[in-house]
Amino acid sequence: MTTGRVVRLALCFFSIFVVFQVACGAPEVSDEDDAAAETDSVVLDDDASVSDDDAADDDVAADDDTVATDDDDDFADDDVLDDDISDDDFSDDDVADDDVVDDDLGDDDAPDPIRYKEFVFDRADVERDVVYGSNISQAGRNYVLKMDVYEGEGDTAANRPLIIMAHGSGGTTREFSSDGDFFARSGYVFASIDYRLADTNNQYSDLFELFDGIADIRAAVRFFRKHQNDYRIDPDNIFIGGFSAGAVSALHSAYMTKDREVLKYISRFAFKYVEEHGGLDGDSGNPGYSSEVKGVINVAGGIVSTDLLDRGEPMIISVHGTDDKVIPFYEGISTEGSGLIHPVADALGIPNKLIAIQNGGHETLDACALCPTRIRSFLYDHL
């Protein structure tokens, strides 16, 4: 055998040995490891599937004093999508796009929306001009009290929370049309009420308007208690509120509960007017039913004195611009604003939340696109 032939034969045996060692001894990623990696990716993607509503709700819970800024550091898209699940981690063969998108994270696997916290209906139905009472205006005119009632389209649930909102002095029941749609699609019953405004021009017009508003809001509450089976509302979860003058009336409806408080905090003249018009409950209709409520939604409103608040009284959430010139955030000529109300509520143990719009004016909702979501979250947490 020649030397060249020996060399070629030795090289051949060496090649066979290397191939055998690679085939039998080299570590390999098992199917189980691939499966585990794929499972981790699904869990991370599932955690990342947070709706805008949930993200906004987290902002609400994070800050009880001011409007929280949106902070994506704790749950940034880059953290989940770019770092934890990079394209290099999985080959096209190991984790096909169809496997992740269609099977593991398909619409069928998405959690159902949470009623009263998220949208559960695509559209809302509205019943216009529902009559809830009647009374006489300051000028002596007969006044039929009407409201628009919003419900989720096709909603058949019972024991639904009720929100009653009163517009500002220059508004109508249509003022809360977008809010009615928002809350109805979330499962609430929402009523935007008309109420008596001043139709005289004298030194007492605004004062009488306050007590007429209190009486009309309470009549609306009693209407729904009277018809709770028709509207399928939960009488233990009734919230009243409003914007500007409507908020002022709602605040006093909730916290001015004794006729003598009118005498103490306002005037004897006002007390006489209240006595002559059915007391604080008023005579706008639906007698014999309670006017009690669970909470107040105060948008740019104020109260004659925070001393009206007491332990165990309705919870409150307020949205108020810190530069409000109409009803000041702190103290005005005849009102104490949200900036004074909420520290008192804190001291009394009344559940509350203040959303202060920094440098915001009177039209606070226009400056706070997320406020309806944050109000909804607060209500949901206290149902």
PDB file of C-alpha atoms in Angstrom, residues 118-276:
ATOM      1  CA  GLU A 118     -65.406  49.258  29.528  1.00  0.00           C
ATOM      2  CA  PHE A 119     -67.610  49.475  26.461  1.00  0.00           C
ATOM      3  CA  VAL A 120     -69.920  46.467  26.185  1.00  0.00           C
ATOM      4  CA  PHE A 121     -72.200  47.862  23.459  1.00  0.00           C
ATOM      5  CA  ASP A 122     -71.361  49.276  20.043  1.00  0.00           C
ATOM      6  CA  ARG A 123     -74.164  51.821  20.137  1.00  0.00           C
ATOM      7  CA  ALA A 124     -76.593  53.484  22.520  1.00  0.00           C
ATOM      8  CA  ASP A 125     -80.330  54.020  22.260  1.00  0.00           C
ATOM      9  CA  VAL A 126     -81.789  57.320  23.437  1.00  0.00           C
ATOM     10  CA  GLU A 127     -85.375  58.069  24.455  1.00  0.00           C
ATOM     11  CA  ARG A 128     -85.972  61.795  24.025  1.00  0.00           C
ATOM     12  CA  ASP A 129     -88.161  64.130  26.067  1.00  0.00           C
ATOM     13  CA  VAL A 130     -89.267  61.709  28.775  1.00  0.00           C
ATOM     14  CA  VAL A 131     -91.509  63.636  31.182  1.00  0.00           C
ATOM     15  CA  TYR A 132     -90.417  63.193  34.792  1.00  0.00           C
ATOM     16  CA  GLY A 133     -92.378  65.969  36.520  1.00  0.00           C
ATOM     17  CA  SER A 134     -93.713  69.517  36.333  1.00  0.00           C
ATOM     18  CA  ASN A 135     -93.744  72.735  38.319  1.00  0.00           C
ATOM     19  CA  ILE A 136     -94.090  76.506  38.134  1.00  0.00           C
ATOM     20  CA  SER A 137     -91.214  78.739  37.059  1.00  0.00           C
ATOM     21  CA  GLN A 138     -90.173  81.884  38.919  1.00  0.00           C
ATOM     22  CA  ALA A 139     -92.199  83.932  36.452  1.00  0.00           C
ATOM     23  CA  GLY A 140     -95.281  81.793  37.124  1.00  0.00           C
ATOM     24  CA  ARG A 141     -95.207  79.717  33.932  1.00  0.00           C
ATOM     25  CA  ASN A 142     -96.149  76.041  33.849  1.00  0.00           C
ATOM     26  CA  TYR A 143     -92.966  74.071  33.278  1.00  0.00           C
ATOM     27  CA  VAL A 144     -92.956  70.455  32.092  1.00  0.00           C
ATOM     28  CA  LEU A 145     -89.764  68.707  33.189  1.00  0.00           C
ATOM     29  CA  LYS A 146     -88.230  66.445  30.541  1.00  0.00           C
ATOM     30  CA  MET A 147     -85.100  64.373  30.095  1.00  0.00           C
ATOM     31  CA  ASP A 148     -83.250  62.231  27.562  1.00  0.00           C
ATOM     32  CA  VAL A 149     -82.563  58.665  28.708  1.00  0.00           C
ATOM     33  CA  TYR A 150     -79.677  56.640  27.245  1.00  0.00           C
ATOM     34  CA  GLU A 151     -79.254  52.848  27.355  1.00  0.00           C
ATOM     35  CA  GLY A 152     -76.997  50.396  25.564  1.00  0.00           C
ATOM     36  CA  GLU A 153     -78.566  49.155  22.349  1.00  0.00           C
ATOM     37  CA  GLY A 154     -80.345  45.880  23.117  1.00  0.00           C
ATOM     38  CA  ASP A 155     -79.355  45.945  26.786  1.00  0.00           C
ATOM     39  CA  THR A 156     -81.492  43.498  28.787  1.00  0.00           C
ATOM     40  CA  ALA A 157     -79.602  43.560  32.090  1.00  0.00           C
ATOM     41  CA  ALA A 158     -81.300  44.445  35.361  1.00  0.00           C
ATOM     42  CA  ASN A 159     -80.049  46.382  38.395  1.00  0.00           C
ATOM     43  CA  ARG A 160     -78.081  48.843  36.310  1.00  0.00           C
ATOM     44  CA  PRO A 161     -76.407  51.883  37.882  1.00  0.00           C
ATOM     45  CA  LEU A 162     -78.087  55.181  37.042  1.00  0.00           C
ATOM     46  CA  ILE A 163     -76.421  58.528  36.286  1.00  0.00           C
ATOM     47  CA  ILE A 164     -78.533  61.714  36.266  1.00  0.00           C
ATOM     48  CA  MET A 165     -76.812  64.837  34.915  1.00  0.00           C
ATOM     49  CA  ALA A 166     -78.029  68.458  34.833  1.00  0.00           C
ATOM     50  CA  HIS A 167     -76.724  70.902  32.213  1.00  0.00           C
ATOM     51  CA  GLY A 168     -75.314  74.367  32.848  1.00  0.00           C
ATOM     52  CA  SER A 169     -77.419  77.516  32.883  1.00  0.00           C
ATOM     53  CA  GLY A 170     -76.859  78.077  29.165  1.00  0.00           C
ATOM     54  CA  GLY A 171     -77.321  74.466  28.106  1.00  0.00           C
ATOM     55  CA  THR A 172     -79.988  71.906  27.237  1.00  0.00           C
ATOM     56  CA  THR A 173     -80.466  68.174  27.665  1.00  0.00           C
ATOM     57  CA  ARG A 174     -78.335  67.698  24.524  1.00  0.00           C
ATOM     58  CA  GLU A 175     -75.313  69.035  26.422  1.00  0.00           C
ATOM     59  CA  PHE A 176     -74.485  65.547  27.673  1.00  0.00           C
ATOM     60  CA  SER A 177     -75.282  63.621  24.487  1.00  0.00           C
ATOM     61  CA  SER A 178     -71.724  62.324  24.023  1.00  0.00           C
ATOM     62  CA  ASP A 179     -71.484  61.419  27.716  1.00  0.00           C
ATOM     63  CA  GLY A 180     -74.852  59.683  27.540  1.00  0.00           C
ATOM     64  CA  ASP A 181     -73.603  57.588  24.646  1.00  0.00           C
ATOM     65  CA  PHE A 182     -70.329  56.856  26.471  1.00  0.00           C
ATOM     66  CA  PHE A 183     -71.897  55.631  29.707  1.00  0.00           C
ATOM     67  CA  ALA A 184     -74.797  53.804  28.043  1.00  0.00           C
ATOM     68  CA  ARG A 185     -72.346  51.825  25.901  1.00  0.00           C
ATOM     69  CA  SER A 186     -70.619  50.914  29.172  1.00  0.00           C
ATOM     70  CA  GLY A 187     -73.845  49.460  30.595  1.00  0.00           C
ATOM     71  CA  TYR A 188     -75.172  52.356  32.672  1.00  0.00           C
ATOM     72  CA  VAL A 189     -78.539  54.046  32.390  1.00  0.00           C
ATOM     73  CA  PHE A 190     -77.843  57.728  31.771  1.00  0.00           C
ATOM     74  CA  ALA A 191     -80.349  60.580  32.036  1.00  0.00           C
ATOM     75  CA  SER A 192     -79.692  64.152  30.923  1.00  0.00           C
ATOM     76  CA  ILE A 193     -82.381  66.255  32.574  1.00  0.00           C
ATOM     77  CA  ASP A 194     -83.874  69.641  31.905  1.00  0.00           C
ATOM     78  CA  TYR A 195     -84.714  71.680  34.987  1.00  0.00           C
ATOM     79  CA  ARG A 196     -86.034  75.112  35.889  1.00  0.00           C
ATOM     80  CA  LEU A 197     -83.670  78.004  35.312  1.00  0.00           C
ATOM     81  CA  ALA A 198     -84.302  81.605  36.305  1.00  0.00           C
ATOM     82  CA  ASP A 199     -86.772  83.345  33.998  1.00  0.00           C
ATOM     83  CA  THR A 200     -86.843  86.546  36.051  1.00  0.00           C
ATOM     84  CA  ASN A 201     -84.137  89.136  36.551  1.00  0.00           C
ATOM     85  CA  ASN A 202     -83.905  90.276  40.141  1.00  0.00           C
ATOM     86  CA  GLN A 203     -81.515  89.967  43.054  1.00  0.00           C
ATOM     87  CA  TYR A 204     -82.999  86.632  44.102  1.00  0.00           C
ATOM     88  CA  SER A 205     -83.186  84.932  40.700  1.00  0.00           C
ATOM     89  CA  ASP A 206     -79.984  82.900  41.076  1.00  0.00           C
ATOM     90  CA  LEU A 207     -80.843  81.915  44.641  1.00  0.00           C
ATOM     91  CA  PHE A 208     -84.290  80.659  43.663  1.00  0.00           C
ATOM     92  CA  GLU A 209     -82.786  78.885  40.654  1.00  0.00           C
ATOM     93  CA  LEU A 210     -80.590  76.894  43.044  1.00  0.00           C
ATOM     94  CA  PHE A 211     -83.540  75.589  45.051  1.00  0.00           C
ATOM     95  CA  ASP A 212     -85.657  74.961  41.957  1.00  0.00           C
ATOM     96  CA  GLY A 213     -82.754  72.917  40.597  1.00  0.00           C
ATOM     97  CA  ILE A 214     -82.479  70.928  43.822  1.00  0.00           C
ATOM     98  CA  ALA A 215     -86.203  70.169  43.744  1.00  0.00           C
ATOM     99  CA  ASP A 216     -86.136  69.105  40.090  1.00  0.00           C
ATOM    100  CA  ILE A 217     -83.088  66.852  40.469  1.00  0.00           C
ATOM    101  CA  ARG A 218     -84.708  65.165  43.444  1.00  0.00           C
ATOM    102  CA  ALA A 219     -87.913  64.712  41.453  1.00  0.00           C
ATOM    103  CA  ALA A 220     -85.870  62.959  38.752  1.00  0.00           C
ATOM    104  CA  VAL A 221     -84.333  60.628  41.340  1.00  0.00           C
ATOM    105  CA  ARG A 222     -87.789  59.806  42.687  1.00  0.00           C
ATOM    106  CA  PHE A 223     -89.082  59.229  39.142  1.00  0.00           C
ATOM    107  CA  PHE A 224     -86.515  56.503  38.560  1.00  0.00           C
ATOM    108  CA  ARG A 225     -87.179  54.947  41.940  1.00  0.00           C
ATOM    109  CA  LYS A 226     -90.870  54.925  41.069  1.00  0.00           C
ATOM    110  CA  HIS A 227     -90.115  53.325  37.681  1.00  0.00           C
ATOM    111  CA  GLN A 228     -87.094  51.260  38.681  1.00  0.00           C
ATOM    112  CA  ASN A 229     -88.566  48.085  37.186  1.00  0.00           C
ATOM    113  CA  ASP A 230     -89.323  49.808  33.873  1.00  0.00           C
ATOM    114  CA  TYR A 231     -85.782  51.138  33.539  1.00  0.00           C
ATOM    115  CA  ARG A 232     -84.191  48.197  35.380  1.00  0.00           C
ATOM    116  CA  ILE A 233     -82.051  50.441  37.553  1.00  0.00           C
ATOM    117  CA  ASP A 234     -80.339  49.630  40.828  1.00  0.00           C
ATOM    118  CA  PRO A 235     -81.798  52.014  43.445  1.00  0.00           C
ATOM    119  CA  ASP A 236     -78.668  51.573  45.557  1.00  0.00           C
ATOM    120  CA  ASN A 237     -76.444  52.915  42.777  1.00  0.00           C
ATOM    121  CA  ILE A 238     -77.906  56.263  41.732  1.00  0.00           C
ATOM    122  CA  PHE A 239     -75.465  59.078  40.936  1.00  0.00           C
ATOM    123  CA  ILE A 240     -76.398  62.699  40.299  1.00  0.00           C
ATOM    124  CA  GLY A 241     -74.275  65.454  38.852  1.00  0.00           C
ATOM    125  CA  GLY A 242     -74.002  68.259  36.403  1.00  0.00           C
ATOM    126  CA  PHE A 243     -71.966  71.013  34.874  1.00  0.00           C
ATOM    127  CA  SER A 244     -71.691  74.534  36.304  1.00  0.00           C
ATOM    128  CA  ALA A 245     -75.130  75.563  37.629  1.00  0.00           C
ATOM    129  CA  GLY A 246     -76.295  71.967  37.248  1.00  0.00           C
ATOM    130  CA  ALA A 247     -73.355  70.799  39.360  1.00  0.00           C
ATOM    131  CA  VAL A 248     -74.138  73.416  42.014  1.00  0.00           C
ATOM    132  CA  SER A 249     -77.714  72.125  42.262  1.00  0.00           C
ATOM    133  CA  ALA A 250     -76.517  68.505  42.360  1.00  0.00           C
ATOM    134  CA  LEU A 251     -74.004  69.214  45.139  1.00  0.00           C
ATOM    135  CA  HIS A 252     -76.637  70.896  47.289  1.00  0.00           C
ATOM    136  CA  SER A 253     -79.169  68.181  46.508  1.00  0.00           C
ATOM    137  CA  ALA A 254     -76.708  65.624  47.893  1.00  0.00           C
ATOM    138  CA  TYR A 255     -75.303  67.519  50.880  1.00  0.00           C
ATOM    139  CA  MET A 256     -77.973  70.022  51.948  1.00  0.00           C
ATOM    140  CA  THR A 257     -80.322  67.484  53.481  1.00  0.00           C
ATOM    141  CA  LYS A 258     -82.049  69.469  56.225  1.00  0.00           C
ATOM    142  CA  ASP A 259     -84.256  72.522  55.764  1.00  0.00           C
ATOM    143  CA  ARG A 260     -82.587  74.226  58.712  1.00  0.00           C
ATOM    144  CA  GLU A 261     -79.276  74.135  56.846  1.00  0.00           C
ATOM    145  CA  VAL A 262     -80.793  76.638  54.421  1.00  0.00           C
ATOM    146  CA  LEU A 263     -81.403  78.987  57.340  1.00  0.00           C
ATOM    147  CA  LYS A 264     -77.914  78.446  58.743  1.00  0.00           C
ATOM    148  CA  TYR A 265     -75.827  78.663  55.592  1.00  0.00           C
ATOM    149  CA  ILE A 266     -77.853  80.896  53.270  1.00  0.00           C
ATOM    150  CA  SER A 267     -80.575  83.158  54.642  1.00  0.00           C
ATOM    151  CA  ARG A 268     -83.942  83.379  56.322  1.00  0.00           C
ATOM    152  CA  PHE A 269     -85.405  84.672  53.071  1.00  0.00           C
ATOM    153  CA  ALA A 270     -84.181  81.596  51.218  1.00  0.00           C
ATOM    154  CA  PHE A 271     -85.542  79.395  53.983  1.00  0.00           C
ATOM    155  CA  LYS A 272     -88.982  80.962  53.518  1.00  0.00           C
ATOM    156  CA  TYR A 273     -88.869  80.273  49.766  1.00  0.00           C
ATOM    157  CA  VAL A 274     -87.962  76.639  50.379  1.00  0.00           C
ATOM    158  CA  GLU A 275     -90.768  76.227  52.922  1.00  0.00           C
ATOM    159  CA  GLU A 276     -93.309  77.663  50.484  1.00  0.00           C
TER     160      GLU A 276
END
